[in-house]
Coordinates of C-alpha atoms in Angstrom, one line a residue:
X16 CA 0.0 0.0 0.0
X17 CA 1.1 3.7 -0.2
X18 CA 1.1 7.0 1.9
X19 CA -1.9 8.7 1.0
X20 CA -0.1 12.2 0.7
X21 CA 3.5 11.1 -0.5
X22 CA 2.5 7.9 -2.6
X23 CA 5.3 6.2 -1.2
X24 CA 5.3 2.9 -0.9
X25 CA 4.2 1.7 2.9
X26 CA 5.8 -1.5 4.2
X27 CA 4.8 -3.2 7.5
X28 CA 2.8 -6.3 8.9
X29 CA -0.3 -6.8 9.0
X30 CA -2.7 -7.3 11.6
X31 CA -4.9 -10.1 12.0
X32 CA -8.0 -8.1 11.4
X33 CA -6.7 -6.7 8.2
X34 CA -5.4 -10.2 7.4
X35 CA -9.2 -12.2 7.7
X36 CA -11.1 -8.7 6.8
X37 CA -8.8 -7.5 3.9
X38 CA -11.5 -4.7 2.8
X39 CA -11.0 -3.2 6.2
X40 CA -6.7 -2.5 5.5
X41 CA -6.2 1.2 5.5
X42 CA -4.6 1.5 1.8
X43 CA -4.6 5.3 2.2
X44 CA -2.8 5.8 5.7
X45 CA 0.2 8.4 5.8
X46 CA 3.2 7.0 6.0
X47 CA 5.7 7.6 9.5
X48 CA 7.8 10.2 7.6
X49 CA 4.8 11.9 7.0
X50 CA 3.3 11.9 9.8
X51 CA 6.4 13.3 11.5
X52 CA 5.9 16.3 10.2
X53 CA 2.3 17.2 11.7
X54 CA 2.7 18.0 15.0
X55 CA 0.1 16.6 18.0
X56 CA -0.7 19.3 20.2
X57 CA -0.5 18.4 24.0
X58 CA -3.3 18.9 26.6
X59 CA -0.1 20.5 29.1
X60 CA 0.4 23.9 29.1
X61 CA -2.5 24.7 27.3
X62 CA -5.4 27.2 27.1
X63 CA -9.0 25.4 29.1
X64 CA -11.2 26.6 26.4
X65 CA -9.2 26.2 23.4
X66 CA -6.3 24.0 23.8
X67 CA -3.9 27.2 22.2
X68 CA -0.3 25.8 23.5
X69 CA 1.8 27.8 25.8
X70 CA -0.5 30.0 27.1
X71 CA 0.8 31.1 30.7
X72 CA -2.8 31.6 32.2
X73 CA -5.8 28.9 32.3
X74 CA -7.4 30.7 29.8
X75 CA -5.6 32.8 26.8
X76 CA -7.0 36.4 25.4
X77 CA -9.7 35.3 23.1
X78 CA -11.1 32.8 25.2
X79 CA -11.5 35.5 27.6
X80 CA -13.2 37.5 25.5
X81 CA -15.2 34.9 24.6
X82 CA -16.0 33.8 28.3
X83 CA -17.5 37.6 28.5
X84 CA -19.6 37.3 24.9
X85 CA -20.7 34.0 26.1
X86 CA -20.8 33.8 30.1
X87 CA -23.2 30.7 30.3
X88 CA -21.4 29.0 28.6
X89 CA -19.2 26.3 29.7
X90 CA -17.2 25.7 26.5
X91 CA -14.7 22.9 25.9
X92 CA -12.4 23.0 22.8
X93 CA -10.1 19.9 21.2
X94 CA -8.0 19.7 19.2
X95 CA -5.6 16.9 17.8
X96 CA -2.9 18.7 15.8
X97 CA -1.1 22.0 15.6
X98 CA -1.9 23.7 12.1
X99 CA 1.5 24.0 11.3
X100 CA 3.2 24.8 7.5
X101 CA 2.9 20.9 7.2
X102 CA -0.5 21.0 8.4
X103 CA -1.1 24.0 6.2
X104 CA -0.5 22.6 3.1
X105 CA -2.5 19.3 3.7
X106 CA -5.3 21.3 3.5
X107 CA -4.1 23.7 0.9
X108 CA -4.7 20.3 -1.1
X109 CA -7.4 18.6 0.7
X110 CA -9.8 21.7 1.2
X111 CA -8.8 24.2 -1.7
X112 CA -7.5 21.9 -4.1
X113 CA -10.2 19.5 -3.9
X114 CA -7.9 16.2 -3.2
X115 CA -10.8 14.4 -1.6
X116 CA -8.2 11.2 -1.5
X117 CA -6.6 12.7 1.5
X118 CA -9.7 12.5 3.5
X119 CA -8.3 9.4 4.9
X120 CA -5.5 10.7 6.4
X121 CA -6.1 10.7 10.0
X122 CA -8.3 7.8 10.4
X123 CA -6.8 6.0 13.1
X124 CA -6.7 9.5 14.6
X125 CA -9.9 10.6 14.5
X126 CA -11.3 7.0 15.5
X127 CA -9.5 7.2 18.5
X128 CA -10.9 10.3 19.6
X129 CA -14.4 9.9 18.8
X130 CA -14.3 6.2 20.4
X131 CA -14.3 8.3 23.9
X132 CA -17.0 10.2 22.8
X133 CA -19.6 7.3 21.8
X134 CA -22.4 9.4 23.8
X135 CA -22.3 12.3 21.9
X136 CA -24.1 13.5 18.9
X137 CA -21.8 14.6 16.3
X138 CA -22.6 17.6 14.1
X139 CA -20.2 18.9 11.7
X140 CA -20.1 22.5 10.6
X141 CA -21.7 23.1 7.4
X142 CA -20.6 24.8 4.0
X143 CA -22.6 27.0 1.8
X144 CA -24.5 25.4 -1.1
X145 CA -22.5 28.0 -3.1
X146 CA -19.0 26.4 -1.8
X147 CA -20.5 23.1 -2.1
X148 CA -21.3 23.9 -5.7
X149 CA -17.2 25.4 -6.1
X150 CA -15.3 22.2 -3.7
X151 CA -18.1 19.4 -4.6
X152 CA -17.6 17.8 -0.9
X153 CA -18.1 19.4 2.7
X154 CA -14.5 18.7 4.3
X155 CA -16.0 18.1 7.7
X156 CA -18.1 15.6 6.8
X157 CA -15.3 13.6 4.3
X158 CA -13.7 13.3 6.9
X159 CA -16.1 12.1 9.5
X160 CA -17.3 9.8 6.6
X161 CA -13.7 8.1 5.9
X162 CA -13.2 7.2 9.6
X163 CA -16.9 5.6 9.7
X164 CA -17.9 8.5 12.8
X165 CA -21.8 8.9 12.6
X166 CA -22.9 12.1 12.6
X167 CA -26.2 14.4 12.0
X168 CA -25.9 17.4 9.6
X169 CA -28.8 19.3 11.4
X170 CA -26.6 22.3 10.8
X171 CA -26.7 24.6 7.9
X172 CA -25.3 28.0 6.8
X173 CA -27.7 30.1 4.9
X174 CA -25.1 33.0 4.4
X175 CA -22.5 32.7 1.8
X176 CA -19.2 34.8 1.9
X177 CA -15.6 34.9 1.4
X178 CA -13.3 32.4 2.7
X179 CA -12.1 32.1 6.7
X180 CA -8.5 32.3 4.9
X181 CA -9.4 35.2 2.7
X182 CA -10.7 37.5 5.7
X183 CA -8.6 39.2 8.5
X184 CA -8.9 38.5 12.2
X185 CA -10.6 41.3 12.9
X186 CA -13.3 40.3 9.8
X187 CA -13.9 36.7 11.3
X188 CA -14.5 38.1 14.7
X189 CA -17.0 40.5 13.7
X190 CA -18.9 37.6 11.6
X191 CA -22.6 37.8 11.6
X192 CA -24.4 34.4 12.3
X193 CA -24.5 32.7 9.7
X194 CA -25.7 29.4 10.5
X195 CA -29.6 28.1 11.4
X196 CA -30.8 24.5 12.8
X197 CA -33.1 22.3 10.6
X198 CA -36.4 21.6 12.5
X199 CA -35.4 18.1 12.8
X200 CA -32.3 19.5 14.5
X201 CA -34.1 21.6 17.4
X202 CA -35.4 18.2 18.2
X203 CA -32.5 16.2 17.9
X204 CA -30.1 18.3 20.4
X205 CA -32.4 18.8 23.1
X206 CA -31.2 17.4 26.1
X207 CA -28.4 15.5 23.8
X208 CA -24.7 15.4 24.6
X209 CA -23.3 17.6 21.6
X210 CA -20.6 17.7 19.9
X211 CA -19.7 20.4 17.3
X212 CA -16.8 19.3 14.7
X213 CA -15.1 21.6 12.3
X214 CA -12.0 21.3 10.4
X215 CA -9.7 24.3 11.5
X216 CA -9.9 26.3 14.7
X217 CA -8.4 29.6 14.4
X218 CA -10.5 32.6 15.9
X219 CA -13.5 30.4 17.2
X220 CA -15.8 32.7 15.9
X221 CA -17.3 30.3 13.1
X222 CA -17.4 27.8 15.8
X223 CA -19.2 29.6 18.6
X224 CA -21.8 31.2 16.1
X225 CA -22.6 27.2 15.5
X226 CA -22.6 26.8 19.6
X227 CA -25.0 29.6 20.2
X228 CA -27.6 28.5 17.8
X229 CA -27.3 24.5 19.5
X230 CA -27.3 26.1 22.8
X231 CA -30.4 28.0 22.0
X232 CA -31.6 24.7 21.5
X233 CA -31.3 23.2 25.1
X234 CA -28.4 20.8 24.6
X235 CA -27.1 18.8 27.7
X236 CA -24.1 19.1 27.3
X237 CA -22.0 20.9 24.3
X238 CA -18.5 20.6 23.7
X239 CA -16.5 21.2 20.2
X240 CA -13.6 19.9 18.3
X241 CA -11.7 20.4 15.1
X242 CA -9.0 18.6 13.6
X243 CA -6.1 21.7 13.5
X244 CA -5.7 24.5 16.1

């Protein structure tokens, strides 16, 4: 088999389970040179709300800030890798480029996470139909779909606009909503465990304008998660 991002051949055992259930063998994995250059970011020394590293305070500035837009809210951010230049350019070719192979890149990754979090309901942040119409996929949900995580797209974004890339910090911050719950949604999440996914985390605002309209929804509990901070 070969790396899914270098094409490189892959050489190792394998496992019993791949051996007796051959459709199951992960032929798109990364490969260990690969994967040494995404970084995992570490729970120590890390923001509470966010999981931004090296913060010297429980919470960092824009958590703060948000703690004041937001004060009944208990938010809970994770994370599992640093969006670093390697991370950067994975999705410069995932997400922008449209190299929907690559979805199956962090599997094993994403399994593991989401096997703690059996409980909860998973919703991932929608697209626009116009970017759906541009990309042809919602990156959220490929890659919910290639590690087999069920999830519920009650979510949906009825404004369209530029790019999170293409805007500056202060633009993303000062976002309006732009997102709405089906009907079937504001049944689904009340009293649920919840858990908001999105691909990148970089301000939070995208993500808490998601939170607000689930928590307007009585949720039981509501945490979020991307795949980058």
């Amino acid at each position: 088999m070969n790396c899914n991002y270098c094409h490189q051949t892959i050489n190792r055992n394998l496992t019993l389970k791949e051996i007796f259930l051959p459709q199951k063998i992960l032929s798109e994995q990364l490969c260990s040179r690969c994967m040494k250059t995404f970084q995992l970011l570490e729970k120590k020394d890390s923001c509470q709300g966010c999981q931004r590293q090296s913060t010297q305070t429980a919470y960092c500035k824009d958590c703060l800030r948000w703690q004041q837009i937001y004060p009944n809210y208990n938010f809970q951010h994770e994370a599992l890798f640093s969006y670093n230049q390697a991370m950067q350019e994975w999705f410069e070719l995932y997400k922008f480029k449209g190299d929907y192979r690559l979805r199956h890149s962090f599997v094993p990754y994403l399994q593991s996470y989401f096997k703690q979090k059996k409980s909860f309901l998973a919703i991932p942040m929608p697209i626009s139909k116009e970017r759906m119409e541009v990309r042809g996929f919602n990156q959220v949900e490929g890659l919910l779909d290639a590690a087999g995580i069920p999830y519920e797209p009650h979510l949906i974004r009825f404004a369209h606009g530029l790019s999170q890339v293409q805007k500056t910090r202060k633009e993303r911050l000062s976002l309006k909503q732009p997102f709405k719950l089906t009907q079937e949604g504001q049944k689904a999440v009340l009293n649920r465990d919840i858990i908001l996914v999105d691909d990148i985390y970089t301000t939070g605002r995208t993500l808490f304008h998601g939170a607000q309209v689930i928590l307007a929804n009585h949720p039981a509990k509501l945490y979020t998660f991307s795949l980058a901070r």
